[in-house]
Amino acid sequence: MSNRKPVICWFRRDLRVGDNRALTSAADAGAPVVAVYILDHESDGIRPPGGASRWWLHQSLRQLSETLRDRGVQLVLRRGRSVDVLAALVDETGASDIFFSRAYEAGEVSIEHDLNRRLGQRVALHRCRGQLLFEPETLSNASGQPYRVFTPFYKGAMRESAPSEPLDAPSKLLDWDGQLASDDLDAWQLEPTGPDWAGGLRQTWQVGEAAAMDRLEGFLDAAAQDYKTGRDRPDQESTSRLSPYLHFGEISPRQVWHASTAAAVTSPAAAGGIEAFLRELIWREFSAHLLFHWPQLTEKPLRPEFERFPWREDPESLRTWQQGRTGYPIVDAGMRELWATGWMHNRVRMIVASFLVKDLLIHWREGEAWFWDTLVDADLANNVASWQWVAGSGADAAPYFRVFNPTLQSKRYDPDGVYARRWIPELGHAPDALADGPQVTSPESAYPEPMIDHAAARERALAAYAALRDT
DNA sequence: TGCCGTTTCGG
DNA sequence: CGAAACGGC
């Protein structure tokens, strides 16, 4: 067996061994498996990961290396243009096949086309599914077009046959006994090289496939019961926090789907919460569907009139927002949670995004760029689709006149100020500091005054929108 | 997956 | 007179 030609399993955003069609198919080929991960910041159309994502990727690759090593296979690390690296690996190993999970972002799609042109005649390429439940090409609306609106997309997806059973991790992997050079993970410097800002991330997250499955099971055992309303409460632990694992493919949407539907059967009390949860999983599918069919979503508003929107250039206010010093506790708590942990509660994401885009009239792309750099779950499709949703410039978006009032949102979703105080220590323990809004902060506190009057800002935003519509 | 000013309804 | 309903942004 050692002299047999190997097959290559090219890991991308599927950093797991369970329910990984590419890996399982490679194993089933019966040949030795060469596993590779390529750090590709060079191919055209690739947006390199932000700081928090790089930190996560480092942990994730270390874990995957260990998992594969335990199964007798080395994870080869290479950097460069994916197609060049794969061509070199084929030369070095004489591999007959390459197995990989398909990806959907424009840059990744081009890589797959280039790979086919470059190596399609020499080796068998196996493009496997796994990152999504539903392929973007297979879902279309009544007129045969890609969906632009969530609800019909959701209904259409629910009419599809249910996702098939997840695969177990392959029971047997054959190692290839040739020698392959591999980069040293540390040399990629994915972790902070200067000041160590990742302490909060380390405290918050257990990265990796096993942790992802633990988290899913823990969520389904407890929080899912109360998810329908609890998911809006940043002061509670009611959400799954699976987003970074899903982004990096440490868990597959099919695994999430199956564990969830099974839990709904076992525990009818949780069924409503689980349905709401799976609906969020379908939002992830919808974002991927939109970006696949409208790659320009990353840069351009889907509603063309927003090209003329009078966004303000205001670097100082942008920085104030980024640093969580707006003077609105729910906004600042969210921005500080993001900076400290690489994650922000979904309800709070909507609040801070509304504040940036509507109160400050700063372009959604600035917010999107900041989230890209700071979120451990930063995902191109989710990020741009959600920012356009908030800004009102997307196809199926919140109407522009929906302006979140940060004070009201605090009262409703963080009624005791628990969340705000957790992230803003200088608020102290004054009983109603938050419920009553920003103006209650004590004068000697270091906490800033509101940077802008919300009522006036709301009027300004509505006027800007009205002008857009009338011209 | 809004907010807000106004109107209407019931005790 | 407060809560609920409503309609415009």
CSV table of C-alpha atoms (C1' of nucleotides) in Angstrom, one decimal:
chain,number,residue,atom,x,y,z
A,1,MET,CA,0.0,0.0,0.0
A,2,SER,CA,2.8,2.4,0.7
A,3,ASN,CA,3.8,2.6,-2.9
A,4,ARG,CA,0.3,3.3,-4.1
A,5,LYS,CA,-0.5,6.7,-5.5
A,6,PRO,CA,-2.2,8.9,-2.8
A,7,VAL,CA,-5.2,11.0,-3.1
A,8,ILE,CA,-5.3,14.6,-1.8
A,9,CYS,CA,-7.8,15.9,0.6
A,10,TRP,CA,-7.8,19.6,0.4
A,11,PHE,CA,-9.2,21.2,3.5
A,12,ARG,CA,-10.9,24.5,3.1
A,13,ARG,CA,-13.7,25.8,5.4
A,14,ASP,CA,-14.5,22.3,6.5
A,15,LEU,CA,-12.1,21.9,9.4
A,16,ARG,CA,-13.6,18.7,10.7
A,17,VAL,CA,-13.4,15.0,10.2
A,18,GLY,CA,-17.1,14.2,11.0
A,19,ASP,CA,-19.6,14.6,8.2
A,20,ASN,CA,-16.9,15.7,5.8
A,21,ARG,CA,-17.8,14.3,2.4
A,22,ALA,CA,-14.4,15.2,0.9
A,23,LEU,CA,-12.5,13.4,3.6
A,24,THR,CA,-14.8,10.4,3.7
A,25,SER,CA,-14.7,10.1,-0.1
A,26,ALA,CA,-10.9,10.3,0.0
A,27,ALA,CA,-10.8,7.6,2.6
A,28,ASP,CA,-13.2,5.4,0.6
A,29,ALA,CA,-10.9,5.6,-2.4
A,30,GLY,CA,-8.8,3.1,-0.5
A,31,ALA,CA,-5.6,5.0,-1.3
A,32,PRO,CA,-3.3,6.8,1.1
A,33,VAL,CA,-4.5,10.3,2.0
A,34,VAL,CA,-2.5,13.4,1.8
A,35,ALA,CA,-4.2,16.1,3.8
A,36,VAL,CA,-3.4,19.8,3.0
A,37,TYR,CA,-4.6,23.2,4.2
A,38,ILE,CA,-3.6,26.2,2.0
A,39,LEU,CA,-3.3,29.7,3.4
A,40,ASP,CA,-4.2,31.6,0.3
A,41,HIS,CA,-4.2,35.3,0.5
A,42,GLU,CA,-3.0,35.7,-3.1
A,43,SER,CA,-5.6,34.4,-5.4
A,44,ASP,CA,-7.7,37.0,-7.1
A,45,GLY,CA,-10.9,38.1,-5.4
A,46,ILE,CA,-10.0,36.6,-2.0
A,47,ARG,CA,-10.6,38.8,1.0
A,48,PRO,CA,-7.9,37.9,3.6
A,49,PRO,CA,-9.3,37.1,7.0
A,50,GLY,CA,-9.4,39.7,9.8
A,51,GLY,CA,-7.5,39.6,13.0
A,52,ALA,CA,-10.1,37.6,15.1
A,53,SER,CA,-10.6,35.1,12.3
A,54,ARG,CA,-6.9,34.6,12.0
A,55,TRP,CA,-6.7,33.8,15.7
A,56,TRP,CA,-9.5,31.3,15.4
A,57,LEU,CA,-8.1,29.7,12.3
A,58,HIS,CA,-4.8,29.2,14.1
A,59,GLN,CA,-6.5,27.3,16.9
A,60,SER,CA,-8.6,25.4,14.5
A,61,LEU,CA,-5.7,24.2,12.4
A,62,ARG,CA,-3.8,23.1,15.4
A,63,GLN,CA,-6.8,21.0,16.5
A,64,LEU,CA,-7.4,19.5,13.1
A,65,SER,CA,-3.7,18.7,12.8
A,66,GLU,CA,-3.9,16.8,16.1
A,67,THR,CA,-7.1,15.0,15.2
A,68,LEU,CA,-5.6,13.9,11.9
A,69,ARG,CA,-2.3,12.9,13.5
A,70,ASP,CA,-4.2,10.7,16.0
A,71,ARG,CA,-5.5,9.0,12.9
A,72,GLY,CA,-2.1,8.6,11.4
A,73,VAL,CA,-2.3,11.4,8.8
A,74,GLN,CA,-0.2,14.6,8.7
A,75,LEU,CA,-1.9,17.8,7.9
A,76,VAL,CA,0.4,19.6,5.4
A,77,LEU,CA,0.4,23.3,5.7
A,78,ARG,CA,1.3,25.4,2.6
A,79,ARG,CA,0.7,29.0,1.6
A,80,GLY,CA,0.3,30.6,-1.7
A,81,ARG,CA,-2.1,30.5,-4.6
A,82,SER,CA,-4.3,27.4,-4.0
A,83,VAL,CA,-4.0,26.2,-7.6
A,84,ASP,CA,-0.2,26.5,-7.6
A,85,VAL,CA,0.1,24.7,-4.3
A,86,LEU,CA,-2.2,21.9,-5.4
A,87,ALA,CA,-0.3,21.5,-8.7
A,88,ALA,CA,3.0,21.3,-6.8
A,89,LEU,CA,1.5,18.7,-4.5
A,90,VAL,CA,0.4,16.6,-7.4
A,91,ASP,CA,3.9,16.8,-8.8
A,92,GLU,CA,5.4,15.8,-5.5
A,93,THR,CA,3.1,12.9,-4.7
A,94,GLY,CA,1.8,11.7,-8.0
A,95,ALA,CA,-1.7,11.9,-6.6
A,96,SER,CA,-4.5,10.7,-8.8
A,97,ASP,CA,-7.4,12.6,-7.2
A,98,ILE,CA,-8.2,15.7,-5.3
A,99,PHE,CA,-11.2,15.8,-2.9
A,100,PHE,CA,-12.4,19.1,-1.6
A,101,SER,CA,-15.5,20.8,-0.3
A,102,ARG,CA,-17.0,23.3,-2.7
A,103,ALA,CA,-17.1,27.0,-1.7
A,104,TYR,CA,-19.4,29.7,-2.8
A,105,GLU,CA,-17.7,33.1,-2.6
A,106,ALA,CA,-16.7,34.5,-5.9
A,107,GLY,CA,-13.0,34.3,-5.3
A,108,GLU,CA,-13.3,30.7,-4.2
A,109,VAL,CA,-15.4,29.8,-7.2
A,110,SER,CA,-12.7,31.2,-9.5
A,111,ILE,CA,-10.2,29.1,-7.8
A,112,GLU,CA,-12.3,26.0,-8.5
A,113,HIS,CA,-12.5,27.0,-12.1
A,114,ASP,CA,-8.8,27.6,-12.4
A,115,LEU,CA,-8.1,24.3,-10.7
A,116,ASN,CA,-10.3,22.5,-13.2
A,117,ARG,CA,-8.4,24.2,-16.1
A,118,ARG,CA,-5.0,23.6,-14.7
A,119,LEU,CA,-5.4,20.0,-13.3
A,120,GLY,CA,-8.6,18.7,-14.6
A,121,GLN,CA,-6.9,16.6,-17.3
A,122,ARG,CA,-4.2,15.2,-15.0
A,123,VAL,CA,-6.2,14.3,-11.9
A,124,ALA,CA,-9.8,13.5,-10.9
A,125,LEU,CA,-11.3,16.5,-9.1
A,126,HIS,CA,-14.1,15.7,-6.7
A,127,ARG,CA,-16.0,18.8,-5.6
A,128,CYS,CA,-18.1,17.8,-2.6
A,129,ARG,CA,-21.0,19.5,-0.8
A,130,GLY,CA,-21.1,20.2,2.8
A,131,GLN,CA,-20.8,23.9,3.6
A,132,LEU,CA,-24.5,24.5,2.9
A,133,LEU,CA,-27.7,22.5,3.2
A,134,PHE,CA,-29.1,23.8,-0.1
A,135,GLU,CA,-27.0,24.5,-3.2
A,136,PRO,CA,-27.6,28.0,-4.6
A,137,GLU,CA,-28.3,26.8,-8.1
A,138,THR,CA,-31.0,24.4,-7.1
A,139,LEU,CA,-33.3,26.9,-5.3
A,140,SER,CA,-35.3,29.4,-7.4
A,141,ASN,CA,-38.6,31.2,-7.1
A,142,ALA,CA,-41.7,30.8,-9.2
A,143,SER,CA,-40.3,32.7,-12.1
A,144,GLY,CA,-37.1,30.6,-12.1
A,145,GLN,CA,-35.0,33.4,-10.7
A,146,PRO,CA,-32.8,33.2,-7.6
A,147,TYR,CA,-34.6,34.3,-4.4
A,148,ARG,CA,-34.3,37.9,-3.2
A,149,VAL,CA,-36.7,37.7,-0.3
A,150,PHE,CA,-36.2,35.5,2.8
A,151,THR,CA,-39.7,34.2,3.4
A,152,PRO,CA,-40.2,32.6,0.0
A,153,PHE,CA,-36.7,31.3,0.2
A,154,TYR,CA,-37.5,29.7,3.6
A,155,LYS,CA,-40.6,28.1,2.3
A,156,GLY,CA,-38.9,26.9,-0.8
A,157,ALA,CA,-36.1,25.4,1.3
A,158,MET,CA,-38.6,23.6,3.5
A,159,ARG,CA,-40.2,22.1,0.5
A,160,GLU,CA,-36.9,20.5,-0.5
A,161,SER,CA,-36.3,17.0,0.8
A,162,ALA,CA,-34.8,17.0,4.2
A,163,PRO,CA,-31.0,17.0,4.5
A,164,SER,CA,-29.6,13.5,4.5
A,165,GLU,CA,-27.9,11.9,7.5
A,166,PRO,CA,-24.5,13.2,8.5
A,167,LEU,CA,-21.6,11.0,7.9
A,168,ASP,CA,-19.5,9.5,10.7
A,169,ALA,CA,-15.8,10.4,10.7
A,170,PRO,CA,-14.0,7.9,8.5
A,171,SER,CA,-13.0,4.9,10.6
A,172,LYS,CA,-9.7,4.3,8.7
A,173,LEU,CA,-7.3,6.7,7.0
A,174,LEU,CA,-4.3,5.4,5.2
A,175,ASP,CA,-1.2,7.5,5.6
A,176,TRP,CA,1.1,8.2,2.7
A,177,ASP,CA,4.6,7.4,3.5
A,178,GLY,CA,6.4,9.9,1.4
A,179,GLN,CA,7.9,13.0,2.8
A,180,LEU,CA,6.2,16.4,2.3
A,181,ALA,CA,7.4,19.7,3.5
A,182,SER,CA,4.9,21.6,5.6
A,183,ASP,CA,5.0,25.1,6.9
A,184,ASP,CA,5.2,25.7,10.7
A,185,LEU,CA,1.8,26.9,11.8
A,186,ASP,CA,3.4,29.5,14.2
A,187,ALA,CA,5.4,30.9,11.3
A,188,TRP,CA,2.1,31.9,9.6
A,189,GLN,CA,1.7,34.4,12.5
A,190,LEU,CA,-2.0,34.1,12.5
A,191,GLU,CA,-2.0,34.9,16.2
A,192,PRO,CA,-1.3,38.5,17.4
A,193,THR,CA,2.4,39.4,16.8
A,194,GLY,CA,2.4,42.6,18.8
A,195,PRO,CA,0.4,43.2,21.9
A,196,ASP,CA,-1.6,40.2,23.0
A,197,TRP,CA,-5.2,41.2,22.4
A,198,ALA,CA,-6.5,37.7,22.3
A,199,GLY,CA,-6.8,37.0,26.0
A,200,GLY,CA,-10.5,37.5,26.0
A,201,LEU,CA,-10.9,35.2,23.0
A,202,ARG,CA,-8.9,32.4,24.7
A,203,GLN,CA,-11.2,32.8,27.8
A,204,THR,CA,-14.3,32.8,25.8
A,205,TRP,CA,-13.9,30.1,23.2
A,206,GLN,CA,-13.0,26.4,23.0
A,207,VAL,CA,-12.1,26.1,19.4
A,208,GLY,CA,-12.5,22.9,17.4
A,209,GLU,CA,-14.8,20.1,16.2
A,210,ALA,CA,-15.3,18.5,19.6
A,211,ALA,CA,-16.1,21.8,21.3
A,212,ALA,CA,-18.6,22.6,18.5
A,213,MET,CA,-20.5,19.3,19.1
A,214,ASP,CA,-20.5,19.9,22.9
A,215,ARG,CA,-21.9,23.3,22.3
A,216,LEU,CA,-24.6,22.1,20.0
A,217,GLU,CA,-25.6,19.4,22.5
A,218,GLY,CA,-25.5,21.8,25.4
A,219,PHE,CA,-27.7,24.2,23.5
A,220,LEU,CA,-30.3,21.6,22.5
A,221,ASP,CA,-30.4,20.3,26.1
A,222,ALA,CA,-31.2,23.6,27.7
A,223,ALA,CA,-31.3,26.9,26.0
A,224,ALA,CA,-33.2,25.8,23.0
A,225,GLN,CA,-36.4,25.5,25.2
A,226,ASP,CA,-36.5,29.2,25.6
A,227,TYR,CA,-34.9,30.2,22.4
A,228,LYS,CA,-37.9,31.9,20.8
A,229,THR,CA,-37.8,34.8,23.2
A,230,GLY,CA,-34.5,34.2,25.0
A,231,ARG,CA,-32.6,34.7,21.8
A,232,ASP,CA,-33.3,38.4,22.0
A,233,ARG,CA,-31.8,38.7,25.5
A,234,PRO,CA,-28.1,39.6,25.5
A,235,ASP,CA,-28.2,39.4,29.3
A,236,GLN,CA,-29.0,35.7,29.1
A,237,GLU,CA,-27.2,32.7,27.6
A,238,SER,CA,-29.9,31.7,25.2
A,239,THR,CA,-28.2,31.6,21.8
A,240,SER,CA,-26.2,28.7,20.4
A,241,ARG,CA,-23.0,30.6,19.7
A,242,LEU,CA,-22.3,28.2,16.9
A,243,SER,CA,-21.5,30.8,14.3
A,244,PRO,CA,-17.7,30.6,14.3
A,245,TYR,CA,-17.8,26.8,14.2
A,246,LEU,CA,-20.2,26.9,11.3
A,247,HIS,CA,-18.0,29.5,9.5
A,248,PHE,CA,-14.9,27.4,9.7
A,249,GLY,CA,-16.7,24.1,9.2
A,250,GLU,CA,-15.9,22.7,12.5
A,251,ILE,CA,-19.5,21.6,12.5
A,252,SER,CA,-21.6,21.1,9.4
A,253,PRO,CA,-25.1,22.6,9.0
A,254,ARG,CA,-26.3,19.1,8.3
A,255,GLN,CA,-25.0,18.0,11.7
A,256,VAL,CA,-26.8,20.9,13.3
A,257,TRP,CA,-30.0,20.2,11.4
A,258,HIS,CA,-30.1,16.6,12.3
A,259,ALA,CA,-29.3,17.0,16.0
A,260,SER,CA,-31.9,19.7,16.2
A,261,THR,CA,-34.7,17.9,14.5
A,262,ALA,CA,-34.0,14.8,16.6
A,263,ALA,CA,-34.0,16.9,19.8
A,264,ALA,CA,-37.4,18.5,18.8
A,265,VAL,CA,-38.9,15.0,18.6
A,266,THR,CA,-37.5,13.9,21.9
A,267,SER,CA,-38.5,17.1,23.7
A,268,PRO,CA,-41.7,18.5,22.3
A,269,ALA,CA,-41.5,21.4,24.7
A,270,ALA,CA,-38.4,22.6,22.9
A,271,ALA,CA,-39.8,22.1,19.4
A,272,GLY,CA,-40.9,25.7,19.0
A,273,GLY,CA,-37.5,27.1,20.0
A,274,ILE,CA,-35.7,24.6,17.8
A,275,GLU,CA,-37.9,25.6,14.8
A,276,ALA,CA,-36.9,29.3,15.4
A,277,PHE,CA,-33.3,28.2,15.7
A,278,LEU,CA,-33.3,26.3,12.4
A,279,ARG,CA,-34.9,29.3,10.8
A,280,GLU,CA,-31.7,31.2,11.7
A,281,LEU,CA,-29.7,28.5,10.1
A,282,ILE,CA,-31.8,29.1,7.0
A,283,TRP,CA,-30.9,32.8,7.2
A,284,ARG,CA,-27.3,31.6,6.8
A,285,GLU,CA,-28.3,29.7,3.7
A,286,PHE,CA,-30.1,32.7,2.4
A,287,SER,CA,-27.1,35.0,2.8
A,288,ALA,CA,-24.9,32.5,0.9
A,289,HIS,CA,-27.6,32.3,-1.8
A,290,LEU,CA,-27.7,36.0,-2.2
A,291,LEU,CA,-23.9,36.5,-2.3
A,292,PHE,CA,-23.6,33.6,-4.8
A,293,HIS,CA,-26.1,35.1,-7.2
A,294,TRP,CA,-25.1,38.8,-6.5
A,295,PRO,CA,-21.4,38.8,-5.9
A,296,GLN,CA,-21.4,42.6,-6.0
A,297,LEU,CA,-23.3,42.6,-2.7
A,298,THR,CA,-19.9,43.0,-1.0
A,299,GLU,CA,-19.6,46.5,-2.5
A,300,LYS,CA,-22.8,47.7,-4.0
A,301,PRO,CA,-26.3,48.3,-2.6
A,302,LEU,CA,-28.8,45.9,-4.1
A,303,ARG,CA,-31.2,48.8,-4.3
A,304,PRO,CA,-29.6,51.2,-6.7
A,305,GLU,CA,-31.0,54.4,-5.3
A,306,PHE,CA,-28.8,53.9,-2.3
A,307,GLU,CA,-25.8,54.7,-4.5
A,308,ARG,CA,-26.9,58.3,-4.0
A,309,PHE,CA,-27.4,58.1,-0.2
A,310,PRO,CA,-25.6,61.0,1.6
A,311,TRP,CA,-23.3,58.9,3.8
A,312,ARG,CA,-21.1,61.0,6.0
A,313,GLU,CA,-17.3,60.8,6.1
A,314,ASP,CA,-16.6,61.0,9.8
A,315,PRO,CA,-13.5,59.0,11.0
A,316,GLU,CA,-13.7,60.4,14.5
A,317,SER,CA,-17.3,59.2,15.1
A,318,LEU,CA,-16.4,55.9,13.5
A,319,ARG,CA,-13.6,55.5,16.0
A,320,THR,CA,-15.9,56.4,18.9
A,321,TRP,CA,-18.3,53.7,17.8
A,322,GLN,CA,-15.6,51.2,17.3
A,323,GLN,CA,-14.2,51.8,20.8
A,324,GLY,CA,-17.6,51.6,22.5
A,325,ARG,CA,-17.6,55.2,23.7
A,326,THR,CA,-20.9,56.5,22.1
A,327,GLY,CA,-22.5,57.2,25.5
A,328,TYR,CA,-25.3,54.7,24.7
A,329,PRO,CA,-24.7,51.8,27.1
A,330,ILE,CA,-26.3,49.0,25.0
A,331,VAL,CA,-24.3,50.1,21.9
A,332,ASP,CA,-21.0,50.5,23.9
A,333,ALA,CA,-21.5,47.2,25.7
A,334,GLY,CA,-21.9,45.4,22.3
A,335,MET,CA,-18.9,47.0,20.8
A,336,ARG,CA,-16.8,46.2,23.9
A,337,GLU,CA,-18.1,42.6,23.9
A,338,LEU,CA,-17.0,42.3,20.3
A,339,TRP,CA,-13.6,43.7,21.0
A,340,ALA,CA,-13.1,41.5,24.1
A,341,THR,CA,-14.5,38.2,22.8
A,342,GLY,CA,-14.7,38.4,19.1
A,343,TRP,CA,-18.4,38.0,19.2
A,344,MET,CA,-21.6,40.0,19.8
A,345,HIS,CA,-25.1,39.0,20.6
A,346,ASN,CA,-27.3,39.1,17.5
A,347,ARG,CA,-29.9,41.5,18.9
A,348,VAL,CA,-27.1,43.9,19.9
A,349,ARG,CA,-25.5,43.6,16.4
A,350,MET,CA,-28.7,45.0,15.0
A,351,ILE,CA,-28.7,47.8,17.5
A,352,VAL,CA,-25.1,48.9,17.0
A,353,ALA,CA,-25.4,48.6,13.2
A,354,SER,CA,-28.6,50.7,13.2
A,355,PHE,CA,-26.7,53.3,15.3
A,356,LEU,CA,-23.8,53.5,12.9
A,357,VAL,CA,-25.8,53.6,9.8
A,358,LYS,CA,-28.8,55.7,10.9
A,359,ASP,CA,-27.8,57.8,13.9
A,360,LEU,CA,-24.3,58.5,12.6
A,361,LEU,CA,-25.1,58.2,8.8
A,362,ILE,CA,-21.8,56.3,8.3
A,363,HIS,CA,-21.6,53.9,5.4
A,364,TRP,CA,-22.5,50.3,6.2
A,365,ARG,CA,-19.2,49.2,4.6
A,366,GLU,CA,-17.3,50.8,7.5
A,367,GLY,CA,-19.3,48.8,9.9
A,368,GLU,CA,-18.9,45.7,7.8
A,369,ALA,CA,-15.1,46.2,7.6
A,370,TRP,CA,-14.9,46.5,11.4
A,371,PHE,CA,-16.9,43.4,12.0
A,372,TRP,CA,-14.8,41.6,9.5
A,373,ASP,CA,-11.7,42.4,11.4
A,374,THR,CA,-13.1,41.8,14.9
A,375,LEU,CA,-15.6,38.9,14.7
A,376,VAL,CA,-14.4,35.3,15.1
A,377,ASP,CA,-17.4,34.3,13.1
A,378,ALA,CA,-16.8,36.9,10.3
A,379,ASP,CA,-18.4,35.4,7.2
A,380,LEU,CA,-18.5,37.3,3.9
A,381,ALA,CA,-22.0,36.3,3.0
A,382,ASN,CA,-23.5,36.8,6.5
A,383,ASN,CA,-21.7,40.0,7.1
A,384,VAL,CA,-22.5,41.9,3.9
A,385,ALA,CA,-26.1,40.6,3.6
A,386,SER,CA,-26.8,41.5,7.2
A,387,TRP,CA,-25.3,45.0,7.0
A,388,GLN,CA,-27.2,45.7,3.8
A,389,TRP,CA,-30.3,44.4,5.6
A,390,VAL,CA,-29.8,46.9,8.4
A,391,ALA,CA,-29.0,49.7,6.1
A,392,GLY,CA,-32.1,49.1,4.1
A,393,SER,CA,-30.1,48.8,0.9
A,394,GLY,CA,-30.6,45.1,0.4
A,395,ALA,CA,-33.3,43.4,-1.6
A,396,ASP,CA,-35.2,42.0,1.3
A,397,ALA,CA,-34.2,44.5,3.9
A,398,ALA,CA,-35.5,46.3,6.9
A,399,PRO,CA,-37.1,49.5,5.6
A,400,TYR,CA,-34.9,52.5,6.1
A,401,PHE,CA,-37.4,54.2,8.4
A,402,ARG,CA,-37.0,51.4,11.0
A,403,VAL,CA,-34.6,53.1,13.3
A,404,PHE,CA,-33.7,51.4,16.6
A,405,ASN,CA,-33.9,53.5,19.7
A,406,PRO,CA,-31.0,52.3,21.8
A,407,THR,CA,-32.6,53.3,25.0
A,408,LEU,CA,-35.9,51.5,24.3
A,409,GLN,CA,-34.0,48.4,23.1
A,410,SER,CA,-32.1,48.3,26.4
A,411,LYS,CA,-35.3,48.5,28.4
A,412,ARG,CA,-36.9,45.8,26.4
A,413,TYR,CA,-34.0,43.3,26.1
A,414,ASP,CA,-31.6,44.2,28.9
A,415,PRO,CA,-34.1,45.4,31.5
A,416,ASP,CA,-31.9,45.1,34.5
A,417,GLY,CA,-28.8,46.4,32.8
A,418,VAL,CA,-27.0,43.2,33.4
A,419,TYR,CA,-25.5,43.0,30.0
A,420,ALA,CA,-24.5,46.7,29.9
A,421,ARG,CA,-22.8,46.5,33.3
A,422,ARG,CA,-20.9,43.4,32.4
A,423,TRP,CA,-19.1,45.2,29.6
A,424,ILE,CA,-19.0,48.8,31.0
A,425,PRO,CA,-17.5,48.6,34.5
A,426,GLU,CA,-17.5,52.4,34.9
A,427,LEU,CA,-21.3,52.3,35.0
A,428,GLY,CA,-20.9,50.7,38.5
A,429,HIS,CA,-24.0,49.4,40.2
A,430,ALA,CA,-26.3,52.3,40.1
A,431,PRO,CA,-29.6,50.5,40.0
A,432,ASP,CA,-31.3,52.1,37.0
A,433,ALA,CA,-28.3,53.5,35.2
A,434,LEU,CA,-29.3,51.8,32.0
A,435,ALA,CA,-32.9,51.1,32.1
A,436,ASP,CA,-33.5,54.9,32.2
A,437,GLY,CA,-31.1,55.6,29.5
A,438,PRO,CA,-27.8,57.3,28.9
A,439,GLN,CA,-28.4,60.6,30.5
A,440,VAL,CA,-28.5,59.1,34.0
A,441,THR,CA,-24.7,58.5,34.2
A,442,SER,CA,-23.1,60.0,37.2
A,443,PRO,CA,-21.1,63.1,36.6
A,444,GLU,CA,-17.8,61.8,38.1
A,445,SER,CA,-18.1,58.6,36.0
A,446,ALA,CA,-15.6,58.1,33.2
A,447,TYR,CA,-18.4,57.0,31.0
A,448,PRO,CA,-19.0,59.5,28.2
A,449,GLU,CA,-22.1,61.6,27.5
A,450,PRO,CA,-24.1,60.5,24.5
A,451,MET,CA,-22.2,61.5,21.4
A,452,ILE,CA,-25.4,62.4,19.6
A,453,ASP,CA,-29.0,63.1,20.5
A,454,HIS,CA,-30.9,60.1,19.3
A,455,ALA,CA,-34.2,61.8,18.6
A,456,ALA,CA,-32.5,64.4,16.5
A,457,ALA,CA,-30.4,61.8,14.7
A,458,ARG,CA,-33.5,59.8,13.9
A,459,GLU,CA,-35.0,62.9,12.3
A,460,ARG,CA,-31.9,63.5,10.3
A,461,ALA,CA,-31.8,59.9,9.1
A,462,LEU,CA,-35.5,60.0,8.1
A,463,ALA,CA,-34.9,63.3,6.2
A,464,ALA,CA,-32.0,61.8,4.3
A,465,TYR,CA,-34.1,58.8,3.3
A,466,ALA,CA,-37.0,61.0,2.3
A,467,ALA,CA,-34.7,63.0,0.1
A,468,LEU,CA,-33.4,59.9,-1.5
A,469,ARG,CA,-36.9,58.7,-2.4
A,470,ASP,CA,-38.0,62.0,-3.8
A,471,THR,CA,-35.2,62.6,-6.2
B,1,DT,C1',-36.2,41.4,13.6
B,2,DG,C1',-39.1,49.8,15.0
B,3,DC,C1',-40.7,54.1,16.7
B,4,DC,C1',-43.8,57.6,17.5
B,5,DG,C1',-47.7,60.6,17.6
B,6,DT,C1',-52.6,60.1,17.4
B,7,DT,C1',-57.0,57.9,17.9
B,8,DT,C1',-60.0,54.7,19.9
B,9,DC,C1',-61.7,51.9,23.5
B,10,DG,C1',-63.1,50.4,28.1
B,11,DG,C1',-63.3,50.8,33.0
C,1,DC,C1',-57.0,58.1,31.9
C,2,DG,C1',-54.1,54.2,30.5
C,3,DA,C1',-53.9,50.5,27.1
C,4,DA,C1',-54.4,49.1,22.7
C,5,DA,C1',-54.7,49.9,17.9
C,6,DC,C1',-53.3,52.4,13.9
C,7,DG,C1',-50.9,54.6,10.2
C,8,DG,C1',-46.9,57.3,8.5
C,9,DC,C1',-42.0,57.5,8.3
